[in-house]
Short mmCIF file of C-alpha atoms in Angstrom, two decimals:
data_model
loop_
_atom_site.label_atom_id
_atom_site.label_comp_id
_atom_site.label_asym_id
_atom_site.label_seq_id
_atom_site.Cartn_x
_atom_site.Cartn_y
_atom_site.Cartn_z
CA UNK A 1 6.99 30.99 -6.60
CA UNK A 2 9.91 28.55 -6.10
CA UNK A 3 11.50 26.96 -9.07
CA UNK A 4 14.04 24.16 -9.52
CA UNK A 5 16.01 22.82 -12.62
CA UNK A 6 14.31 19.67 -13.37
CA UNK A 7 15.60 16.85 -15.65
CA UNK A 8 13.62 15.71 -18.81
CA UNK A 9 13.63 12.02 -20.42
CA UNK A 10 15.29 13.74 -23.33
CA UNK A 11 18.06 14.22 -20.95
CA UNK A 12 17.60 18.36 -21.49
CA UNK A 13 17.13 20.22 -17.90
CA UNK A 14 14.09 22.42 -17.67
CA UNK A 15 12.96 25.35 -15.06
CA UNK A 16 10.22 24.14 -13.44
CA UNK A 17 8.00 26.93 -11.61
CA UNK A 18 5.64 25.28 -8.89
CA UNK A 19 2.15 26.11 -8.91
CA UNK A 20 0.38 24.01 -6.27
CA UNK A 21 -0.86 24.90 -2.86
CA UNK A 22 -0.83 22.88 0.03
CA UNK A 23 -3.96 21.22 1.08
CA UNK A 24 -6.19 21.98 3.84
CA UNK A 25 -5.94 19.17 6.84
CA UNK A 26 -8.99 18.59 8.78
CA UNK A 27 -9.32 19.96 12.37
CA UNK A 28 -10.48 16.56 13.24
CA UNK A 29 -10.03 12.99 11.70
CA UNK A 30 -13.28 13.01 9.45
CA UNK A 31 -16.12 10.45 8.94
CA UNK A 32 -16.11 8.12 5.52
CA UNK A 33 -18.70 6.45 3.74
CA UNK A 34 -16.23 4.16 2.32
CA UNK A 35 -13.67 2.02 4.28
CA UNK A 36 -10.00 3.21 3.70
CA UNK A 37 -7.24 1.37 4.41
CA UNK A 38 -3.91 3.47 3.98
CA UNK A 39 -1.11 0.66 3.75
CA UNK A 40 1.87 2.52 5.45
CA UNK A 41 5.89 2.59 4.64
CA UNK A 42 8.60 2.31 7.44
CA UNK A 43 10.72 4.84 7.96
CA UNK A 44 14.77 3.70 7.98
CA UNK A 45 17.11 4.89 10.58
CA UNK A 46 20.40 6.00 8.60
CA UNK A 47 22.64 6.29 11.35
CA UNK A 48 21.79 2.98 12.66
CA UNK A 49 22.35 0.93 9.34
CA UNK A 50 25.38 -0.55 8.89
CA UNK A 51 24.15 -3.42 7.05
CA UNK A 52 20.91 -1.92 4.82
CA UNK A 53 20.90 -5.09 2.55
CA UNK A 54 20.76 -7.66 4.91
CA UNK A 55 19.60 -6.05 8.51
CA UNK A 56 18.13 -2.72 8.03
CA UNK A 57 17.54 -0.38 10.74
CA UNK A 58 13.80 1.18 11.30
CA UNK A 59 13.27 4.39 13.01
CA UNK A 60 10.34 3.27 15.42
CA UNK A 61 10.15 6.54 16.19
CA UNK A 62 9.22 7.96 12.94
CA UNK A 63 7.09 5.35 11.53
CA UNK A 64 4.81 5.39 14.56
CA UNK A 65 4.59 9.23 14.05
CA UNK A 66 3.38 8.26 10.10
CA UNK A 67 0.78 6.25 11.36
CA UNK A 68 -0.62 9.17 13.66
CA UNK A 69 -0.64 11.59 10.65
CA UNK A 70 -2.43 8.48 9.00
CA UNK A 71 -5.15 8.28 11.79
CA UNK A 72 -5.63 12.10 12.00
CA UNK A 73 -6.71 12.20 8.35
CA UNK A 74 -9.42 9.45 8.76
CA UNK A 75 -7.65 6.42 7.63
CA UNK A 76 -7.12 2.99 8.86
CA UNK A 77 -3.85 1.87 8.63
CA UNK A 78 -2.70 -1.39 6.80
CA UNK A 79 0.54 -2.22 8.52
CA UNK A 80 3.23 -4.53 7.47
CA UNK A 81 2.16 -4.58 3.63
CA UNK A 82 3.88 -4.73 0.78
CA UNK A 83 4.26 -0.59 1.33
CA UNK A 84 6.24 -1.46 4.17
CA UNK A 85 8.61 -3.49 2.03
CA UNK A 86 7.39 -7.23 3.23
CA UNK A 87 10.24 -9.40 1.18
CA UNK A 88 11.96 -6.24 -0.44
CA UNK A 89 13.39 -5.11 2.98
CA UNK A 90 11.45 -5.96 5.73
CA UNK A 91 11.96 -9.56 7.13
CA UNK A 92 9.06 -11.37 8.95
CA UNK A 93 11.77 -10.26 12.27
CA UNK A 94 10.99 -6.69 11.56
CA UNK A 95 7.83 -7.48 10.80
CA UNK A 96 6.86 -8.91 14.09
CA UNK A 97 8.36 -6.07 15.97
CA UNK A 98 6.22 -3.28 13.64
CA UNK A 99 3.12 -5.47 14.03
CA UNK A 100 3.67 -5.14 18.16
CA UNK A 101 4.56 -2.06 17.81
CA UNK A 102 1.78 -0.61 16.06
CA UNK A 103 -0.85 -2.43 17.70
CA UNK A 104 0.36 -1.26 20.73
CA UNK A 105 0.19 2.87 19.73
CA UNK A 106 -3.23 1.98 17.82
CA UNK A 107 -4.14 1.46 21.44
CA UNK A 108 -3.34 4.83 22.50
CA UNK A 109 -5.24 6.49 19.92
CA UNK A 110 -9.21 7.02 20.08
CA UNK A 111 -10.85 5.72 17.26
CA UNK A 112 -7.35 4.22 15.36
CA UNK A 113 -7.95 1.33 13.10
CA UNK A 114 -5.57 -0.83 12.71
CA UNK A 115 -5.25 -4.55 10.54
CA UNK A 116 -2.05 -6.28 9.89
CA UNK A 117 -0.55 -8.42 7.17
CA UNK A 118 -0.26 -12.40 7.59
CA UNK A 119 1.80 -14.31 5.09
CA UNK A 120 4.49 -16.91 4.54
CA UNK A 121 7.45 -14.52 4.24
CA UNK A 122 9.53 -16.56 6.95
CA UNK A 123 9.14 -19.59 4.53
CA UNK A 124 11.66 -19.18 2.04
CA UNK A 125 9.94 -20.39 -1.37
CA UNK A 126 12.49 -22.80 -2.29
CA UNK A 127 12.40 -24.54 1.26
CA UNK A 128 8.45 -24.68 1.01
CA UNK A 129 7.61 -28.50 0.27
CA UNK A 130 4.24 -29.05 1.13
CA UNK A 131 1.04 -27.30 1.26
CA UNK A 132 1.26 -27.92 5.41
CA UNK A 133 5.26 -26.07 5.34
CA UNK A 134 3.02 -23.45 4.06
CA UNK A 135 0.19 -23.48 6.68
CA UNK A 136 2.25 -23.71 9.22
CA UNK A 137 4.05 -20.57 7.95
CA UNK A 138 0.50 -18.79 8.12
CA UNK A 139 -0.34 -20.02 11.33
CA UNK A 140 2.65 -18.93 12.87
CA UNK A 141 1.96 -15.12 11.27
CA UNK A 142 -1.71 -14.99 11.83
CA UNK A 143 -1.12 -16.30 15.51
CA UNK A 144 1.38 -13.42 16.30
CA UNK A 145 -1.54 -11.11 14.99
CA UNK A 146 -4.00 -12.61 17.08
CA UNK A 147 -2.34 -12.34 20.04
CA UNK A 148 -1.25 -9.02 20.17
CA UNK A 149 -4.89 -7.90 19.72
CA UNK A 150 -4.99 -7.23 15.67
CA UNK A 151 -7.03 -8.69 13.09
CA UNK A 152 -5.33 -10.31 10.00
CA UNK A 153 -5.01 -9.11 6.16
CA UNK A 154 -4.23 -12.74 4.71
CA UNK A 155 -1.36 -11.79 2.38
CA UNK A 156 -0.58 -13.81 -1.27
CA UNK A 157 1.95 -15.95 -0.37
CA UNK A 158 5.14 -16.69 -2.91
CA UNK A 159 5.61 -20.50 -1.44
CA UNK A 160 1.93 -21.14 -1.62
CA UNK A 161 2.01 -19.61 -5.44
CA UNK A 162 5.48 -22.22 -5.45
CA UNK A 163 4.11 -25.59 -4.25
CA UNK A 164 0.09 -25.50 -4.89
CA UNK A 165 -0.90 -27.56 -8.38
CA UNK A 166 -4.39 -26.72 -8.62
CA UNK A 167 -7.23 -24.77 -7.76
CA UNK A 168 -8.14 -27.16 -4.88
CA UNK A 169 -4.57 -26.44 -2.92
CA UNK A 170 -5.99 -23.27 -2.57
CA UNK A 171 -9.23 -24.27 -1.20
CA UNK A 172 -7.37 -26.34 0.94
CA UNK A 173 -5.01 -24.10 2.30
CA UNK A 174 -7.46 -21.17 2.61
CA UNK A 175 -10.29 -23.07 4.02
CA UNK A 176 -8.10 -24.68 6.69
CA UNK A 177 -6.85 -20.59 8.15
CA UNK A 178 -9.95 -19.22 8.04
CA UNK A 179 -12.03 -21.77 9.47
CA UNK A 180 -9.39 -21.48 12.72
CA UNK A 181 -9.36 -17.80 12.40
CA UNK A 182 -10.70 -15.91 15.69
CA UNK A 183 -11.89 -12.71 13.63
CA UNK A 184 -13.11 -12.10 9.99
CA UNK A 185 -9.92 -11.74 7.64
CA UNK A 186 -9.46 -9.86 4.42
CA UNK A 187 -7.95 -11.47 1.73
CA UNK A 188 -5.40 -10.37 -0.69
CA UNK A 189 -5.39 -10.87 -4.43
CA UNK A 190 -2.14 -9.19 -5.19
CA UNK A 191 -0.86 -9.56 -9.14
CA UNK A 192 2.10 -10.67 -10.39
CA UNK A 193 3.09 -6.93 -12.02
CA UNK A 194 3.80 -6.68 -8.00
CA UNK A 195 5.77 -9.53 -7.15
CA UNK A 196 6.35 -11.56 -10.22
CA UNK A 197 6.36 -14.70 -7.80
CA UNK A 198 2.40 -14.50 -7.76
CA UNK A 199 2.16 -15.60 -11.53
CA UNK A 200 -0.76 -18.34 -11.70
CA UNK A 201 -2.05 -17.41 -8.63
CA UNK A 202 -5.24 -19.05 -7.25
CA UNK A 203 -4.64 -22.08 -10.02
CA UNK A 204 -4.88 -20.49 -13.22
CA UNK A 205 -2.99 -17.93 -15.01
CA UNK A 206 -7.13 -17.15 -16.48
CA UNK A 207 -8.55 -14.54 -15.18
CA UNK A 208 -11.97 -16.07 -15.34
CA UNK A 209 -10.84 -19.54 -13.80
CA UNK A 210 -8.90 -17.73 -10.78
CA UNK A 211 -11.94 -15.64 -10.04
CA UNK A 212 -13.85 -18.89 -10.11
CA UNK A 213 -11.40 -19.91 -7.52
CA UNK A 214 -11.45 -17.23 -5.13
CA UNK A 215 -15.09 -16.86 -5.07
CA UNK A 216 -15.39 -20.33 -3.96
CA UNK A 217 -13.39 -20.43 -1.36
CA UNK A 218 -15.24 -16.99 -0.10
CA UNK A 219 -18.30 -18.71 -0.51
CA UNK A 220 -17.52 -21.81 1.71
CA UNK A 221 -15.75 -19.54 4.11
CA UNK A 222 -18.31 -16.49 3.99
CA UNK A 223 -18.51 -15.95 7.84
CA UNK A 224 -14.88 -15.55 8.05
CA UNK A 225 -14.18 -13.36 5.05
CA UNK A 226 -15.08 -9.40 5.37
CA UNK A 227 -13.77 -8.57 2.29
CA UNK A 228 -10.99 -8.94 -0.60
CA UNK A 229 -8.54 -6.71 -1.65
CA UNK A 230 -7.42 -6.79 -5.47
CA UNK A 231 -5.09 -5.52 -7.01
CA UNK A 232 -4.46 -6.33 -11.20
CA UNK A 233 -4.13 -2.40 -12.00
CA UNK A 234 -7.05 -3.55 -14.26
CA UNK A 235 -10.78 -1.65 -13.39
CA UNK A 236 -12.55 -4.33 -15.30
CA UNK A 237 -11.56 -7.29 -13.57
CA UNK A 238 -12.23 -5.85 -10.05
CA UNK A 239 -15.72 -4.93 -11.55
CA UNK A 240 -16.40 -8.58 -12.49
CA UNK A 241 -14.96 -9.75 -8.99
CA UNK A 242 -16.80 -6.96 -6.94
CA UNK A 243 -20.36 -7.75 -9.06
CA UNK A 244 -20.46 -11.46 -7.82
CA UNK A 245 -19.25 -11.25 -4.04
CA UNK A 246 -21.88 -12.12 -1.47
CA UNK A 247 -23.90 -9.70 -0.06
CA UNK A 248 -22.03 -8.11 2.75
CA UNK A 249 -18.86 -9.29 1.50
CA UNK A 250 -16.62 -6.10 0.89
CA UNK A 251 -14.60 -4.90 -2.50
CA UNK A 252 -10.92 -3.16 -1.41
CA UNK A 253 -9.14 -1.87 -4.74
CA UNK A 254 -5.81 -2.16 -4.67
CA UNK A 255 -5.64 -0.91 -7.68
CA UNK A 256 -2.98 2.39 -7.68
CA UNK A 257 -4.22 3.45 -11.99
CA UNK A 258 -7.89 3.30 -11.57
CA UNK A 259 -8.84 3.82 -7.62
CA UNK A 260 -10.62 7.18 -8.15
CA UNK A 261 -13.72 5.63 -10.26
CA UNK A 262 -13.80 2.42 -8.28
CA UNK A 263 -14.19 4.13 -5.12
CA UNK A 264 -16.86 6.44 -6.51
CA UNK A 265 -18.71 3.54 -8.09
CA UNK A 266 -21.19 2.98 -10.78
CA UNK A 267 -24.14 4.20 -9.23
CA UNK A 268 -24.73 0.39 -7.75
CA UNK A 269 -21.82 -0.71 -6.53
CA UNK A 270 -18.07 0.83 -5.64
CA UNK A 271 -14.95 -0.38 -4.07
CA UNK A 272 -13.86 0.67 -0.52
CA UNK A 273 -10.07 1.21 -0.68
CA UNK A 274 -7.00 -0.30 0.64
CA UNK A 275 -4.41 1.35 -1.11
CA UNK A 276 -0.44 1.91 -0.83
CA UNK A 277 -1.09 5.73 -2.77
CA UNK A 278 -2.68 6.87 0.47
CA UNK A 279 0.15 6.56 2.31
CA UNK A 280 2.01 9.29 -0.73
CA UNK A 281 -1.46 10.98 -1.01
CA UNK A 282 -2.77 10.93 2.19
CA UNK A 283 -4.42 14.77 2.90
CA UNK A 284 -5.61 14.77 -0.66
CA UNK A 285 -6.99 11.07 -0.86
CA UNK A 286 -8.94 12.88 2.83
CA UNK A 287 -10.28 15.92 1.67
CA UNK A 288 -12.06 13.86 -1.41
CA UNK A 289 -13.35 11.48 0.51
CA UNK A 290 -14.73 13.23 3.09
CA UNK A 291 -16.16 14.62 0.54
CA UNK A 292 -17.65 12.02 -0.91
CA UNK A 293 -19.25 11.50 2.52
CA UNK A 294 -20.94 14.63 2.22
CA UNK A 295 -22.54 14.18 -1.09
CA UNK A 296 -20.10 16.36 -2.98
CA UNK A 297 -18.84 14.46 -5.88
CA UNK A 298 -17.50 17.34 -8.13
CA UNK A 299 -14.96 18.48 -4.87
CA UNK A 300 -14.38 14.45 -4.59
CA UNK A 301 -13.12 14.04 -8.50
CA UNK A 302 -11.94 17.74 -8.49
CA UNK A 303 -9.66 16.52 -5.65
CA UNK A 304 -8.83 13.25 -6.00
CA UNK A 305 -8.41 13.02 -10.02
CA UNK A 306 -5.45 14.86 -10.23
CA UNK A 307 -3.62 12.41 -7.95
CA UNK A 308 -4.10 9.67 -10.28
CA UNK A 309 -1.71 10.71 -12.78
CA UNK A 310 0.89 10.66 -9.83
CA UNK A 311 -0.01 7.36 -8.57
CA UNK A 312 0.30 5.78 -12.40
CA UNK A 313 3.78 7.57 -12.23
CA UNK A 314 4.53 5.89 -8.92
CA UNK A 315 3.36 2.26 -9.77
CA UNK A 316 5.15 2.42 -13.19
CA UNK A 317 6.74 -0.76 -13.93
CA UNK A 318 8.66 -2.34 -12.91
CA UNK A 319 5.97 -1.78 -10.26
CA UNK A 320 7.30 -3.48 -7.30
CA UNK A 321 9.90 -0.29 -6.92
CA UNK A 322 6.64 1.95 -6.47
CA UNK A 323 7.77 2.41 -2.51
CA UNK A 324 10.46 4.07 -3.45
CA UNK A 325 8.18 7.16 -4.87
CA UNK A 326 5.97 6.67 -1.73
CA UNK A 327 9.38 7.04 0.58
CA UNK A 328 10.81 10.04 -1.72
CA UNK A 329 6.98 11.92 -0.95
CA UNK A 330 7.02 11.11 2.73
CA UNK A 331 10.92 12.81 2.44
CA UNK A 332 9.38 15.85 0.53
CA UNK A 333 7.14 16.61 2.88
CA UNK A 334 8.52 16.60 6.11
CA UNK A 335 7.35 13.50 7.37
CA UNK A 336 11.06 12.01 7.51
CA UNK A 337 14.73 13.86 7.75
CA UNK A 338 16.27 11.51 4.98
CA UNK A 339 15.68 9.75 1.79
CA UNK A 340 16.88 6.09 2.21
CA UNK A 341 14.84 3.41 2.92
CA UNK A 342 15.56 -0.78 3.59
CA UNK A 343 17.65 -2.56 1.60
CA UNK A 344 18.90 1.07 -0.24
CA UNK A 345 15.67 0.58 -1.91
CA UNK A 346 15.75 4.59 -2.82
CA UNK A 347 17.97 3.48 -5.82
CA UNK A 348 15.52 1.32 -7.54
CA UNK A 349 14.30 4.56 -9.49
CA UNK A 350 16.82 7.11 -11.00
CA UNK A 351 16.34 10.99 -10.74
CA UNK A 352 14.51 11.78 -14.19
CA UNK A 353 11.76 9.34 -12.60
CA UNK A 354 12.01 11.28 -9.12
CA UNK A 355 11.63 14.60 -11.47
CA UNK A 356 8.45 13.55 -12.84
CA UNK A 357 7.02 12.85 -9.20
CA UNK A 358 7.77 16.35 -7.88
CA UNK A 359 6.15 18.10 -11.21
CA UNK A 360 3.25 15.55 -10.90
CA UNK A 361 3.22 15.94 -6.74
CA UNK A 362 3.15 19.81 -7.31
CA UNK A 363 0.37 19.30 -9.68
CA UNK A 364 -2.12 17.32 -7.33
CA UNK A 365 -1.18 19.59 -4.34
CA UNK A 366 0.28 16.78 -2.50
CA UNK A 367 3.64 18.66 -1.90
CA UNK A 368 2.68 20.08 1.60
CA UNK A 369 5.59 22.43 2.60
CA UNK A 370 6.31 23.47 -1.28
CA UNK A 371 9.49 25.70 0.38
CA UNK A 372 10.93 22.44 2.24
CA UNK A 373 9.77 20.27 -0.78
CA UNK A 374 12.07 22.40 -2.89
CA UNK A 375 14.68 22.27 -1.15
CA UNK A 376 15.15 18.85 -0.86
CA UNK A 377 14.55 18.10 -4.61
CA UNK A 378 17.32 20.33 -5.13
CA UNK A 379 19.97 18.67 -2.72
CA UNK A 380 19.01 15.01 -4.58
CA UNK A 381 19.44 16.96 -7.88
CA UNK A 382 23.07 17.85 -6.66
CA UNK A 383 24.23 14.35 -5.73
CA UNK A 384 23.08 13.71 -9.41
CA UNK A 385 25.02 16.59 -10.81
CA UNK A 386 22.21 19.09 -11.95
CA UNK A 387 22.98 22.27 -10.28
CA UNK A 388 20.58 25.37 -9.85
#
């Protein structure tokens, strides 16, 4: 078995033996009985970045080929998320160009599923005045959706969270997009142990009154609305949200510490699943829920469980730096020649944190080439001085 000398949080090195074996992939992309929405990372071109910070450079090449390793595995891709580094990277410019760009190859793909993000990120929060500056910034995002074929994942916006004073700017401002929308929309209840920026959002820094809130406007907009996606990292309060949504109104978790039981459900009601993880734990997160499908719920926990430990590692706080795990797995694995990402985002975590995602990765099975995963952790260990 390959080892590697792996650094502790005692600051001690240990020799780490791997144990895991790959998983299987599916000869075909398999059926689900639960919708799942892999939100997908972009891949950085290295030798094209000479500015990282301020105008990074995307490999279109390699990110497409993501998504098609996505779609082979059964999932539905959620592009230009917060996974892709919307306003920690990726400007609403590079956005635009990997919404085209994706819709586009979706195209070429039987059966690909595709939704896209709409927010506000073009609207500075600062320069957002008015609840309209912040329609208008919607409008604009949702239209360039629209018209290039793809249906819209309304996004929480940072100058909506800025300039709204109540409950009922929310109403307004979500009432007025989805009654012009052409296709049902999901929205997304993103918390602030993401972006920090999304404190108070919906009205209330209460639980209770924000769900209040957000049912509403679902209710006055139910014909528009095909589901929510939350995301607290807290199992409880997507139970309370999913228990009181209209019939045929659909639960996404978002949440990355508790996905595996809210997916399975309570024996009434579960979560279908659009999830950044995915895109780290994609043949795993497959195999379970395929699965699932089948009736097999020992193989789904058997599988799925140990990935959770991962993803908690991952989404650590400070948790908006969780893409940087999700870009150092892709690396691992084959799916990318480098480890940088936009903005030099790879240095967010340091390389005891990195350490703990390999032994944890090996764990779950997620490292796919163990040989080539090796390998790799051992050239990052050498730029950090451990040698061996």
């Amino acid at each position: 078995m390959s080892t590697v000398q792996l650094p502790k949080a005692d600051g001690t090195i240990e020799r780490y033996v791997l144990s895991g074996t790959p998983t299987e992939r599916p000869a075909a992309p398999p059926v689900f009985n639960r919708i799942a929405y892999a939100a997908a990372h972009v891949v950085s071109d290295p030798l094209k970045d000479t500015r990282p910070w301020d105008a990074p450079a995307v490999d279109w090449e390699e990110t497409l080929a993501f998504r098609h390793h996505l779609w082979s595995l059964g999932f539905r891709i959620a592009e230009a998320m917060d996974t892709a580094q919307r306003g920690m990277g990726l400007d609403w410019a590079g956005a635009q160009e990997l919404i085209r760009r994706s819709l586009a190859e979706a195209r070429t793909v039987p059966g690909a599923d595709l939704a896209c993000g709409a927010g506000t990120d073009q609207l500075s929060p600062g320069d957002a005045k008015t609840l309209d500056d912040v329609i208008a910034a919607y409008e604009e995002q949702i239209g360039l959706v629209e018209k290039h074929g793809g249906r819209a994942i309304l996004m929480a916006s940072r100058a909506l969270a800025r300039v709204a004073r109540s409950p009922d700017d929310y109403r307004k401002v979500y009432g007025h997009l989805l009654g012009q929308a052409k296709d049902k929309v999901v929205l997304h209840w993103l918390g602030d142990m993401f972006d920090p920026q999304l404190k108070g959002y919906w009205g209330s820094d209460d639980f209770e009154r924000a769900l209040s809130t957000v049912l509403s406007i679902i209710a006055e907009n139910r014909d528009k609305v095909e589901g929510i996606k939350i995301s607290l990292l807290d199992n409880a309060c997507e139970v309370a949200l999913r228990d009181r949504l209209p019939e045929g109104v659909l639960c996404f978790t978002g949440d990355d510490f508790n996905y595996a039981e809210l997916i399975e459900g309570d024996g009434q009601r579960y979560s279908h699943a659009l999830l950044g993880i995915f895109d780290a734990v994609a043949p795993q997160a497959s195999k379970a829920l395929s699965s699932l499908a089948s009736g097999d719920v020992a193989t789904f926990r058997a599988v799925i469980e140990p990935t959770v430990p991962l993803s908690r590692k991952i989404f650590e706080a400070p948790t908006p730096y969780y893409k940087a795990g999700v870009v150092f797995l892709a690396w691992l694995n084959g799916h990318q020649s480098h480890f940088t990402m936009p903005a030099g985002l790879q240095s967010a975590r340091g390389v005891v944190h990195y350490a703990d995602i390999f032994r944890l990765a090996d764990r779950a099975r997620v490292l796919d080439r163990p040989d080539l995963a090796t390998l790799r952790m051992k050239s990052l260990l050498a730029v950090h001085g451990i040698e061996g």
